[in-house]
Tab-separated table of C-alpha atoms in Angstrom:
chain	number	residue	atom	x	y	z
A	1	UNK	CA	14.076	0.563	-118.833
A	2	UNK	CA	11.676	1.547	-122.086
A	3	UNK	CA	14.477	-0.676	-124.415
A	4	UNK	CA	15.225	-3.418	-121.395
A	5	UNK	CA	11.199	-3.817	-121.798
A	6	UNK	CA	10.676	-4.272	-125.160
A	7	UNK	CA	13.925	-5.827	-125.570
A	8	UNK	CA	12.934	-8.406	-122.501
A	9	UNK	CA	9.558	-8.604	-123.939
A	10	UNK	CA	11.199	-10.463	-127.360
A	11	UNK	CA	13.697	-12.331	-124.662
A	12	UNK	CA	17.237	-10.389	-125.525
A	13	UNK	CA	18.002	-9.664	-121.580
A	14	UNK	CA	15.369	-12.074	-120.147
A	15	UNK	CA	17.899	-12.172	-117.266
A	16	UNK	CA	18.180	-8.683	-116.828
A	17	UNK	CA	14.517	-8.184	-117.127
A	18	UNK	CA	14.015	-10.581	-114.306
A	19	UNK	CA	16.434	-8.829	-112.194
A	20	UNK	CA	14.595	-5.263	-112.862
A	21	UNK	CA	11.246	-6.779	-111.968
A	22	UNK	CA	12.637	-7.668	-108.472
A	23	UNK	CA	14.291	-4.209	-108.114
A	24	UNK	CA	11.313	-1.817	-108.716
A	25	UNK	CA	8.081	-2.275	-107.523
A	26	UNK	CA	6.256	-1.569	-110.730
A	27	UNK	CA	8.198	-2.477	-113.635
A	28	UNK	CA	6.746	-5.389	-115.335
A	29	UNK	CA	6.883	-6.833	-119.215
A	30	UNK	CA	3.950	-5.614	-120.094
A	31	UNK	CA	3.123	-2.099	-121.835
A	32	UNK	CA	1.649	-1.131	-118.702
A	33	UNK	CA	4.002	-1.913	-116.339
A	34	UNK	CA	7.008	-0.508	-118.435
A	35	UNK	CA	4.939	2.978	-118.251
A	36	UNK	CA	4.592	2.405	-114.820
A	37	UNK	CA	8.442	1.690	-114.218
A	38	UNK	CA	9.558	4.265	-115.967
A	39	UNK	CA	8.315	6.636	-113.894
A	40	UNK	CA	9.515	5.246	-110.787
A	41	UNK	CA	13.121	5.031	-111.527
A	42	UNK	CA	12.522	8.804	-113.024
A	43	UNK	CA	11.018	9.526	-109.836
A	44	UNK	CA	13.799	7.717	-107.533
A	45	UNK	CA	16.464	8.984	-109.559
A	46	UNK	CA	14.760	12.703	-109.119
A	47	UNK	CA	15.054	11.940	-105.429
A	48	UNK	CA	18.574	10.570	-104.922
A	49	UNK	CA	20.068	13.538	-107.396
A	50	UNK	CA	18.217	15.778	-104.493
A	51	UNK	CA	19.616	13.924	-101.508
A	52	UNK	CA	23.085	13.947	-103.229
A	53	UNK	CA	23.366	18.275	-104.313
A	54	UNK	CA	21.430	18.544	-100.721
A	55	UNK	CA	24.515	16.649	-99.047
A	56	UNK	CA	26.715	18.103	-101.782
A	57	UNK	CA	25.815	22.129	-101.033
A	58	UNK	CA	25.947	21.292	-96.840
A	59	UNK	CA	29.793	20.372	-97.464
A	60	UNK	CA	30.528	22.635	-100.067
Protein backbone atom coordinates (compact mmCIF):
# COMPACT_ATOMS: atom_id res chain seq x y z
CA UNK A 1 0.00 0.00 0.00
CA UNK A 2 2.83 2.37 0.87
CA UNK A 3 4.84 1.60 -2.26
CA UNK A 4 1.73 1.77 -4.43
CA UNK A 5 0.90 5.20 -3.02
CA UNK A 6 4.43 6.50 -3.51
CA UNK A 7 4.76 5.11 -7.03
CA UNK A 8 1.24 6.30 -7.86
CA UNK A 9 2.33 9.85 -7.08
CA UNK A 10 5.16 9.50 -9.60
CA UNK A 11 2.81 8.17 -12.28
CA UNK A 12 3.98 4.56 -12.09
CA UNK A 13 1.20 1.99 -11.60
CA UNK A 14 -1.39 4.75 -11.93
CA UNK A 15 -4.03 2.25 -13.08
CA UNK A 16 -3.54 0.07 -10.04
CA UNK A 17 -3.52 3.12 -7.76
CA UNK A 18 -6.87 4.14 -9.24
CA UNK A 19 -8.29 0.67 -8.62
CA UNK A 20 -6.99 0.79 -5.05
CA UNK A 21 -8.73 4.14 -4.54
CA UNK A 22 -11.99 2.60 -5.76
CA UNK A 23 -11.67 -0.44 -3.50
CA UNK A 24 -10.53 1.21 -0.29
CA UNK A 25 -12.63 3.82 1.41
CA UNK A 26 -9.80 5.88 2.96
CA UNK A 27 -6.95 5.41 0.47
CA UNK A 28 -5.90 8.32 -1.74
CA UNK A 29 -2.62 9.49 -3.25
CA UNK A 30 -2.05 12.12 -0.55
CA UNK A 31 0.32 11.37 2.35
CA UNK A 32 -2.60 11.27 4.80
CA UNK A 33 -4.60 9.06 2.44
CA UNK A 34 -1.71 6.62 2.14
CA UNK A 35 -1.41 6.37 5.94
CA UNK A 36 -5.16 5.87 6.36
CA UNK A 37 -5.11 3.29 3.57
CA UNK A 38 -2.36 1.35 5.35
CA UNK A 39 -4.35 1.43 8.60
CA UNK A 40 -7.54 0.38 6.81
CA UNK A 41 -5.79 -2.52 5.06
CA UNK A 42 -4.25 -3.64 8.37
CA UNK A 43 -7.61 -3.66 10.12
CA UNK A 44 -9.29 -5.48 7.24
CA UNK A 45 -6.47 -8.04 7.14
CA UNK A 46 -6.70 -8.63 10.89
CA UNK A 47 -10.46 -9.17 10.72
CA UNK A 48 -10.16 -11.52 7.74
CA UNK A 49 -7.39 -13.51 9.43
CA UNK A 50 -9.37 -13.74 12.66
CA UNK A 51 -12.45 -15.06 10.84
CA UNK A 52 -10.38 -17.57 8.88
CA UNK A 53 -8.74 -18.77 12.12
CA UNK A 54 -12.14 -19.15 13.80
CA UNK A 55 -13.50 -21.21 10.92
CA UNK A 56 -10.34 -23.32 10.75
CA UNK A 57 -10.39 -24.02 14.49
CA UNK A 58 -14.07 -24.91 14.40
CA UNK A 59 -13.57 -27.63 11.78
CA UNK A 60 -10.08 -28.85 12.68
